[in-house]
């Protein structure tokens, strides 16, 4: 096809067809053509763009296959900060009631006033992402980072099939009022009868979560195990879907990221062209989510509108009961005030929105065996007993250690080597031993006692009368305390020494190159070259 005009027309036709089929396959889960036919269309587009380089564009489906490896990620400052939301620590039903009570109080509502309408969503266990579109084309993808500044991971995010590279304006018949979960409530969207156009705004930042499905995670790990068995160096299996997704997103080589099966859910907006300049005029959060679906983004089917606390409670319980049946991991649900006007009225407190809250579930528990009980020494000399466990998958991660906190706690729970124990990730974060199955205890299992000498340096370990903890008296003579003190000293909040990480500090201390903090300033090439 040598005629440039004919080639351009065919390329545009192919892009439109491929994007439509990709949306049906990845977002709607309703493939319209066999894979072989899709591959033919894709190959034809690749050939056209190779023959006519001027036809290549950022929104072309061929841009999903990965590009040149990066040296590092560039920083991106979010135009609208990606703030965290408050977590409701009460994992029982009262957590939803607490949130509704706070919202009504902030709005000055009484018992006689109408119920507040909310949107209830899943809290995905993935990686928060901001997708920036300009004139309908994806131009940038950035991680959340610290909320103000993230990393530019555009090349890797382009490889995710569920994320549209171009938002194609189209028309769609409006559903009847109140019919189905996708019905629009806002009167502003009903002012035009029949067919309503959904144009993409000039500027649009879509917020959502990149994640990995459980079946995709298992398939990926199976491939990794096969590589390891074949003796391929540098390969490893992944601990959980979240870590696998985060690692894929932060691959400097996008061709590797393209081989990792990632998915995406949209749940909000950042910067968007205001209505006064031709942007969308949303009245509710739910309407915004439905429009994102029309623009081509996947939105979780479990997202609903809920009236007041009782319906939030019912949602929390229903999702909790079916949590294990979901094809992806979640660590709770999220409640948001539906009215955008009320969201604006409620505002923020300490950089968290008053109009939203994350409501987690009770920590997941599993049984495992205590292989040994080690004693770790912290920066202040505190001795902490740690149960070394037979690896067990709890709350999304493989757990091999669980803190016993101190001697009193270890005695209270009566944890002994060889015991079968219930392990929980408290708050889905910190692994802990909940209890011991005494009926499974082996005869002669010895009671744990804290050592009275430091297991690292041999100094005396003492316990003050009013304290629960034993502490090593060795100070910086103790290698464990020295390592932690150096890492604390080099932390960003202190002097911020670049490159001084755990492994290097451990080598420096074990080699007796650093005995005191001032020794850091005496390091030379000769000393470091010997490591």
C-alpha positions as CSV (number, residue, x, y, z in Angstrom):
1,X,0.0,0.0,0.0
2,X,2.2,2.8,-1.4
3,X,-0.3,5.7,-1.5
4,X,0.2,7.7,1.7
5,X,-3.4,8.8,1.8
6,X,-4.7,5.3,1.4
7,X,-2.2,4.0,4.0
8,X,-3.3,6.7,6.5
9,X,-6.9,5.8,6.0
10,X,-6.3,2.1,6.4
11,X,-4.1,2.6,9.5
12,X,-6.8,4.7,11.2
13,X,-9.4,2.0,10.3
14,X,-7.2,-0.7,11.8
15,X,-6.5,1.3,14.9
16,X,-10.2,1.8,15.4
17,X,-11.0,-1.9,14.9
18,X,-8.2,-3.1,17.1
19,X,-9.1,-0.7,19.9
20,X,-12.7,-1.8,19.8
21,X,-11.8,-5.5,19.9
22,X,-9.3,-4.9,22.7
23,X,-12.0,-3.1,24.7
24,X,-14.3,-6.1,24.2
25,X,-11.7,-8.6,25.2
26,X,-9.9,-6.9,28.1
27,X,-12.7,-4.7,29.6
28,X,-16.0,-6.3,28.7
29,X,-14.6,-9.9,28.7
30,X,-16.6,-10.5,25.5
31,X,-14.2,-11.2,22.6
32,X,-15.8,-10.6,19.2
33,X,-13.3,-12.3,17.0
34,X,-10.8,-15.2,17.3
35,X,-7.3,-14.4,18.5
36,X,-5.9,-15.3,15.1
37,X,-8.0,-12.7,13.4
38,X,-7.0,-10.1,16.0
39,X,-3.3,-11.0,15.3
40,X,-3.8,-10.5,11.6
41,X,-5.2,-7.0,12.1
42,X,-2.4,-6.1,14.5
43,X,0.3,-7.5,12.1
44,X,-1.2,-5.4,9.2
45,X,-1.0,-2.3,11.3
46,X,2.6,-3.0,12.4
47,X,3.5,-3.4,8.7
48,X,1.8,-0.2,7.7
49,X,3.5,1.8,10.4
50,X,6.9,0.3,9.6
51,X,6.4,1.2,5.9
52,X,5.1,4.7,6.8
53,X,6.8,5.9,10.0
54,X,4.9,9.1,9.9
55,X,1.7,7.2,10.7
56,X,3.0,6.1,14.1
57,X,1.2,7.7,17.0
58,X,1.0,7.5,20.8
59,X,-2.5,6.0,20.8
60,X,-1.6,3.3,18.3
61,X,-2.2,-0.3,19.7
62,X,1.3,-1.1,18.5
63,X,2.7,1.0,21.4
64,X,1.5,-1.6,23.9
65,X,4.3,-4.0,23.1
66,X,7.1,-2.1,24.9
67,X,9.8,0.3,23.9
68,X,13.4,1.2,24.6
69,X,14.6,0.4,28.1
70,X,14.9,3.4,30.4
71,X,17.9,4.3,32.6
72,X,15.6,5.5,35.3
73,X,12.1,6.9,35.9
74,X,11.5,10.6,35.7
75,X,9.6,12.3,38.5
76,X,6.1,13.6,38.0
77,X,4.4,16.2,40.2
78,X,0.7,15.5,40.4
79,X,-1.4,18.5,39.4
80,X,-4.0,17.3,42.0
81,X,-2.4,15.4,44.9
82,X,-3.1,11.7,45.2
83,X,-4.0,11.8,48.9
84,X,-4.6,8.8,51.1
85,X,-7.9,8.2,52.8
86,X,-8.7,7.5,56.4
87,X,-8.9,3.9,57.5
88,X,-11.7,2.8,59.8
89,X,-9.9,0.7,62.4
90,X,-13.1,-0.9,63.6
91,X,-13.4,-3.9,61.2
92,X,-16.9,-4.8,62.4
93,X,-20.2,-3.4,61.1
94,X,-20.0,-0.4,63.5
95,X,-17.2,1.0,61.3
96,X,-19.7,2.0,58.6
97,X,-22.0,3.5,61.3
98,X,-19.1,5.5,62.7
99,X,-18.4,7.0,59.2
100,X,-22.1,7.9,58.6
101,X,-22.3,9.5,62.0
102,X,-19.2,11.6,61.4
103,X,-20.5,12.7,57.9
104,X,-23.9,13.7,59.2
105,X,-22.3,15.6,62.1
106,X,-20.0,17.5,59.8
107,X,-22.9,18.4,57.5
108,X,-25.0,19.5,60.5
109,X,-27.8,17.0,59.8
110,X,-30.3,15.9,62.4
111,X,-32.3,12.7,62.7
112,X,-35.1,14.4,60.9
113,X,-33.0,15.1,57.8
114,X,-32.8,12.7,54.8
115,X,-30.2,9.9,54.6
116,X,-26.9,10.6,53.0
117,X,-26.2,8.7,49.8
118,X,-22.9,7.0,49.4
119,X,-21.0,5.0,46.8
120,X,-19.5,1.7,48.1
121,X,-16.5,0.4,46.3
122,X,-13.8,-2.3,46.7
123,X,-10.4,-1.4,48.1
124,X,-8.0,-3.0,45.7
125,X,-4.7,-4.5,46.8
126,X,-2.6,-3.1,44.0
127,X,-0.7,0.0,43.0
128,X,-2.4,3.4,42.7
129,X,-2.0,5.0,39.3
130,X,-2.7,8.4,37.7
131,X,-3.4,8.3,33.9
132,X,-3.2,11.7,32.1
133,X,-5.1,12.2,28.9
134,X,-4.8,15.3,26.7
135,X,-7.4,15.7,23.9
136,X,-8.4,12.1,24.5
137,X,-4.9,10.5,24.1
138,X,-2.9,8.9,27.0
139,X,0.2,11.0,27.4
140,X,1.4,10.1,30.9
141,X,1.1,7.5,33.6
142,X,2.5,8.1,37.1
143,X,2.6,6.2,40.3
144,X,1.2,7.7,43.5
145,X,4.7,8.1,45.1
146,X,4.4,10.3,48.2
147,X,1.1,11.7,47.0
148,X,2.7,14.9,45.7
149,X,5.3,13.4,43.4
150,X,5.3,10.0,41.6
151,X,7.3,8.2,38.9
152,X,6.6,8.4,35.2
153,X,5.8,4.8,34.2
154,X,4.0,5.6,30.9
155,X,5.9,3.0,28.8
156,X,5.0,0.2,31.1
157,X,1.3,1.2,31.6
158,X,0.8,1.4,27.8
159,X,1.3,-2.4,27.8
160,X,-1.9,-2.9,30.0
161,X,-4.7,-4.0,27.7
162,X,-7.5,-2.7,29.9
163,X,-6.2,0.9,29.8
164,X,-7.4,2.8,26.7
165,X,-4.7,4.6,24.7
166,X,-7.3,6.9,23.2
167,X,-10.7,8.0,24.6
168,X,-13.0,7.9,21.5
169,X,-16.1,10.2,21.9
170,X,-19.2,8.3,21.0
171,X,-22.9,8.4,21.6
172,X,-24.9,6.1,23.8
173,X,-28.6,5.8,24.6
174,X,-29.3,6.8,28.2
175,X,-30.7,4.0,30.4
176,X,-34.2,4.6,31.9
177,X,-34.2,6.4,35.2
178,X,-33.3,4.1,38.1
179,X,-32.9,1.0,36.0
180,X,-30.0,-1.2,36.9
181,X,-26.7,-0.5,38.5
182,X,-25.6,1.6,35.5
183,X,-28.5,4.0,35.6
184,X,-27.6,7.7,35.7
185,X,-29.3,9.8,38.4
186,X,-28.0,13.3,37.7
187,X,-30.6,15.5,36.0
188,X,-27.8,17.3,34.2
189,X,-27.2,14.1,32.2
190,X,-30.9,13.7,31.4
191,X,-31.5,17.1,29.9
192,X,-31.0,15.7,26.5
193,X,-33.4,13.0,25.5
194,X,-32.7,10.0,23.3
195,X,-29.0,10.0,22.6
196,X,-26.3,11.9,24.6
197,X,-22.8,12.5,23.5
198,X,-19.9,11.7,25.9
199,X,-17.0,13.8,24.6
200,X,-13.6,13.3,26.2
201,X,-12.4,16.6,27.9
202,X,-9.2,18.3,26.8
203,X,-7.5,17.4,30.1
204,X,-8.4,14.3,32.1
205,X,-6.5,12.6,34.9
206,X,-8.0,9.2,35.7
207,X,-7.1,7.7,39.1
208,X,-7.2,3.9,39.6
209,X,-5.4,0.8,40.6
210,X,-3.1,-1.5,38.7
211,X,-3.3,-5.0,40.0
212,X,-2.7,-8.6,39.0
213,X,-5.5,-11.2,39.0
214,X,-4.9,-14.3,41.1
215,X,-5.0,-16.7,38.1
216,X,-2.6,-14.5,36.2
217,X,-0.3,-14.4,39.3
218,X,-0.3,-18.2,39.5
219,X,0.4,-18.5,35.8
220,X,3.3,-16.0,36.1
221,X,4.8,-17.9,39.0
222,X,4.5,-21.2,37.1
223,X,6.5,-19.7,34.3
224,X,9.1,-18.4,36.8
225,X,9.4,-21.8,38.4
226,X,10.0,-23.3,35.0
227,X,12.8,-20.8,34.3
228,X,14.4,-21.6,37.6
229,X,14.2,-25.3,37.0
230,X,15.9,-24.8,33.7
231,X,18.8,-23.1,35.5
232,X,18.1,-19.6,34.3
233,X,20.0,-17.1,36.6
234,X,18.4,-14.1,38.1
235,X,14.8,-15.5,38.0
236,X,12.6,-15.8,41.1
237,X,9.0,-16.4,42.0
238,X,6.8,-13.6,43.4
239,X,5.5,-13.4,46.9
240,X,2.0,-12.1,46.1
241,X,0.0,-10.4,43.3
242,X,0.5,-6.9,44.6
243,X,4.3,-7.2,44.7
244,X,4.3,-8.8,41.2
245,X,2.2,-5.9,39.9
246,X,4.3,-3.3,41.5
247,X,7.5,-4.9,40.2
248,X,6.1,-5.0,36.6
249,X,5.0,-1.4,36.7
250,X,8.5,-0.3,37.9
251,X,10.4,-2.3,35.2
252,X,12.9,-0.1,33.4
253,X,12.5,-2.4,30.4
254,X,8.9,-2.1,29.2
255,X,9.3,-5.2,27.0
256,X,9.5,-7.2,30.2
257,X,6.5,-5.3,31.7
258,X,4.6,-6.3,28.5
259,X,5.1,-10.0,29.5
260,X,3.5,-9.5,32.9
261,X,-0.3,-9.8,33.0
262,X,-1.5,-6.6,34.6
263,X,-5.1,-5.3,35.0
264,X,-6.7,-2.0,35.9
265,X,-9.7,-0.6,37.7
266,X,-10.7,3.1,37.6
267,X,-12.2,4.8,40.7
268,X,-11.7,8.5,40.5
269,X,-10.4,11.7,38.8
270,X,-7.6,14.1,39.4
271,X,-7.3,17.2,37.2
272,X,-10.0,17.6,34.7
273,X,-11.1,20.3,32.3
274,X,-13.8,22.3,34.2
275,X,-17.3,22.4,32.9
276,X,-17.0,26.2,32.2
277,X,-14.3,25.3,29.6
278,X,-16.2,22.4,28.0
279,X,-15.4,19.7,30.5
280,X,-17.9,17.3,32.1
281,X,-20.4,18.6,34.7
282,X,-20.7,15.7,37.1
283,X,-23.1,16.0,40.0
284,X,-22.3,12.7,41.7
285,X,-19.3,10.3,42.1
286,X,-21.4,7.5,40.7
287,X,-22.3,9.4,37.5
288,X,-18.5,10.0,37.0
289,X,-17.7,6.3,37.4
290,X,-20.4,5.4,34.8
291,X,-19.0,7.9,32.4
292,X,-15.5,6.5,32.8
293,X,-17.0,3.2,31.8
294,X,-18.4,4.8,28.6
295,X,-15.0,6.3,27.9
296,X,-13.5,2.8,27.9
297,X,-12.3,2.3,31.5
298,X,-13.0,-0.8,33.6
299,X,-14.9,-0.1,36.8
300,X,-15.5,-2.8,39.3
301,X,-19.0,-4.4,39.0
302,X,-19.3,-4.5,42.8
303,X,-19.5,-0.7,43.0
304,X,-23.0,0.4,44.2
305,X,-24.9,3.3,45.6
306,X,-25.9,2.9,49.2
307,X,-28.3,4.9,51.4
308,X,-27.1,5.6,55.0
309,X,-25.3,3.3,57.3
310,X,-27.5,0.1,57.1
311,X,-26.8,-0.3,53.4
312,X,-23.1,0.3,53.9
313,X,-23.1,-2.4,56.6
314,X,-24.9,-4.8,54.3
315,X,-22.3,-4.1,51.6
316,X,-19.4,-4.6,53.9
317,X,-20.8,-8.0,55.1
318,X,-21.7,-9.2,51.6
319,X,-18.3,-8.4,50.2
320,X,-16.6,-10.0,53.2
321,X,-18.5,-13.2,52.7
322,X,-17.6,-13.4,49.0
323,X,-14.1,-11.9,49.3
324,X,-12.3,-15.2,48.6
325,X,-14.4,-15.7,45.5
326,X,-13.1,-12.6,43.8
327,X,-10.5,-13.2,41.1
328,X,-8.3,-10.5,42.6
329,X,-7.1,-9.4,46.1
330,X,-8.8,-6.7,48.1
331,X,-8.0,-5.6,51.7
332,X,-11.3,-3.8,52.4
333,X,-14.0,-1.6,51.0
334,X,-14.3,2.2,50.5
335,X,-17.2,4.4,51.2
336,X,-17.6,7.8,49.5
337,X,-20.2,10.5,49.8
338,X,-21.9,10.4,46.4
339,X,-22.8,14.1,46.0
340,X,-19.8,16.0,44.7
341,X,-21.3,19.2,46.2
342,X,-21.4,17.6,49.6
343,X,-17.8,16.3,49.1
344,X,-16.7,19.9,48.5
345,X,-18.6,21.0,51.6
346,X,-17.0,18.4,53.8
347,X,-13.5,19.1,52.5
348,X,-10.3,17.6,54.0
349,X,-8.6,17.2,57.4
350,X,-4.9,16.6,57.7
351,X,-4.8,15.9,53.9
352,X,-7.4,13.2,54.2
353,X,-10.9,13.7,52.7
354,X,-13.7,13.8,55.3
355,X,-16.1,12.4,52.7
356,X,-14.4,9.0,52.2
357,X,-13.1,6.2,54.4
358,X,-11.5,2.8,53.9
359,X,-13.2,0.0,55.9
360,X,-11.0,-3.1,56.3
361,X,-11.9,-6.6,57.3
362,X,-10.6,-8.7,60.2
363,X,-7.2,-10.0,59.5
364,X,-7.0,-13.3,57.8
365,X,-5.6,-16.2,59.8
366,X,-3.7,-19.4,59.0
367,X,-2.1,-22.3,60.9
368,X,1.6,-22.9,60.8
369,X,4.5,-24.4,62.9
370,X,7.1,-22.6,65.0
371,X,10.5,-23.8,63.8
372,X,12.5,-21.7,66.3
373,X,12.4,-18.6,68.5
374,X,15.2,-16.1,67.8
375,X,16.0,-12.9,69.6
376,X,16.6,-9.8,67.6
377,X,18.4,-6.7,68.8
378,X,17.1,-3.2,67.8
379,X,18.6,0.2,67.5
380,X,18.0,1.1,71.2
381,X,19.2,-2.3,72.4
382,X,15.7,-3.8,72.8
383,X,15.6,-7.6,72.7
384,X,12.6,-8.9,70.7
385,X,11.7,-12.6,70.6
386,X,10.7,-13.6,67.0
387,X,9.0,-16.8,66.1
388,X,10.5,-18.4,63.0
389,X,7.6,-20.1,61.1
390,X,7.1,-22.7,58.5
391,X,6.2,-20.4,55.5
392,X,2.5,-19.7,55.3
393,X,0.4,-17.5,53.0
394,X,-1.6,-15.1,55.1
395,X,-3.4,-11.9,54.0
396,X,-1.7,-11.8,50.6
397,X,1.9,-12.5,51.6
398,X,4.1,-15.4,52.6
399,X,4.8,-15.1,56.3
400,X,8.0,-16.7,57.8
401,X,8.4,-14.5,61.0
402,X,6.1,-13.3,63.6
403,X,6.9,-11.0,66.5
404,X,6.3,-12.2,70.1
405,X,6.9,-8.6,71.3
406,X,8.6,-9.3,74.7
407,X,9.0,-12.0,77.3
408,X,5.7,-11.3,79.1
409,X,3.8,-11.6,75.8
410,X,5.6,-14.8,74.8
411,X,4.9,-16.2,78.2
412,X,1.2,-15.1,78.1
413,X,0.7,-16.9,74.8
414,X,3.0,-19.7,75.9
415,X,4.6,-20.1,72.4
416,X,7.1,-22.9,72.2
417,X,9.3,-24.4,69.5
418,X,7.4,-27.0,67.6
419,X,4.0,-25.6,68.4
420,X,1.2,-25.3,65.9
421,X,0.0,-21.7,66.0
422,X,-2.6,-19.4,64.6
423,X,-0.9,-16.6,62.6
424,X,-2.6,-13.4,61.8
425,X,-1.5,-10.3,59.9
426,X,-2.9,-7.7,62.3
427,X,-4.5,-4.9,60.3
428,X,-3.3,-6.8,57.3
429,X,0.2,-5.5,57.9
430,X,2.1,-7.0,60.9
431,X,2.3,-10.8,61.3
432,X,1.6,-12.0,64.8
433,X,1.0,-15.2,66.7
434,X,-2.6,-15.2,67.9
435,X,-2.8,-18.4,69.8
436,X,-1.3,-21.9,70.3
437,X,-3.1,-25.1,69.6
438,X,-2.2,-26.9,72.8
439,X,-3.8,-30.2,71.8
440,X,-1.1,-30.4,69.1
441,X,1.8,-29.6,71.3
442,X,4.6,-32.3,71.4
443,X,5.5,-33.7,74.8
444,X,8.5,-32.1,76.4
445,X,8.3,-28.8,74.5
446,X,10.4,-26.3,76.5
447,X,9.1,-23.0,77.9
448,X,10.7,-20.0,76.2
449,X,12.8,-17.7,78.4
450,X,14.6,-14.5,77.4
451,X,18.4,-14.6,77.5
452,X,20.2,-12.4,80.0
453,X,23.0,-11.8,77.7
454,X,22.9,-10.2,74.2
455,X,22.8,-12.9,71.5
456,X,24.9,-10.6,69.2
457,X,27.7,-9.1,71.4
458,X,27.5,-11.1,74.6
459,X,26.9,-8.0,76.8
460,X,24.5,-8.2,79.7
461,X,20.8,-7.8,78.9
462,X,18.8,-6.2,81.7
463,X,15.2,-5.4,82.4
464,X,14.3,-2.3,84.4
465,X,11.7,-2.8,87.0
466,X,9.1,-0.6,85.3
467,X,9.7,-2.0,81.7
468,X,8.5,-5.0,79.8
469,X,11.6,-5.2,77.6
470,X,15.1,-6.5,78.1
471,X,17.9,-4.3,76.6
472,X,21.4,-5.0,75.6
473,X,23.9,-2.8,77.6
474,X,26.6,-2.9,74.9
475,X,25.6,0.3,73.1
476,X,27.5,0.9,69.9
477,X,29.9,-2.0,70.9
478,X,27.0,-4.2,69.9
479,X,27.1,-4.9,66.1
480,X,23.3,-5.0,65.9
481,X,22.8,-1.7,67.6
482,X,25.6,-0.2,65.5
483,X,24.0,-1.3,62.3
484,X,20.6,0.1,63.2
485,X,22.1,3.4,64.5
486,X,24.0,3.9,61.2
487,X,20.9,3.2,59.1
488,X,18.9,5.6,61.3
489,X,21.6,8.2,61.0
490,X,21.7,7.8,57.2
491,X,17.9,8.0,56.9
492,X,16.3,10.7,54.8
493,X,15.0,12.4,57.9
494,X,18.5,12.7,59.3
495,X,21.6,13.3,57.2
496,X,20.3,11.5,54.1
497,X,23.4,9.5,52.9
498,X,22.6,8.1,49.5
499,X,23.5,4.5,48.8
500,X,24.0,3.5,52.4
501,X,21.6,0.6,52.6
502,X,21.1,-2.4,54.8
503,X,23.5,-4.7,53.0
504,X,26.4,-2.2,52.8
505,X,26.0,-1.2,56.5
506,X,26.0,-4.9,57.5
507,X,29.3,-5.4,55.5
508,X,30.9,-2.3,57.0
509,X,30.1,-3.3,60.6
510,X,30.9,-7.0,60.2
511,X,34.3,-6.1,58.7
512,X,34.9,-3.7,61.7
513,X,35.4,-0.8,59.2
514,X,32.8,1.3,61.1
515,X,32.9,1.2,64.9
516,X,31.4,4.7,65.6
517,X,29.2,7.1,63.6
518,X,32.1,9.5,62.8
519,X,33.8,6.5,61.1
520,X,31.3,7.1,58.2
521,X,33.3,10.3,57.3
522,X,36.6,8.4,57.2
523,X,35.5,5.9,54.6
524,X,37.8,5.9,51.6
525,X,38.1,4.0,48.3
526,X,40.6,1.5,49.9
527,X,38.3,0.6,52.8
528,X,35.3,0.1,50.5
529,X,37.2,-1.8,47.8
530,X,37.9,-4.5,50.3
531,X,34.2,-5.4,50.8
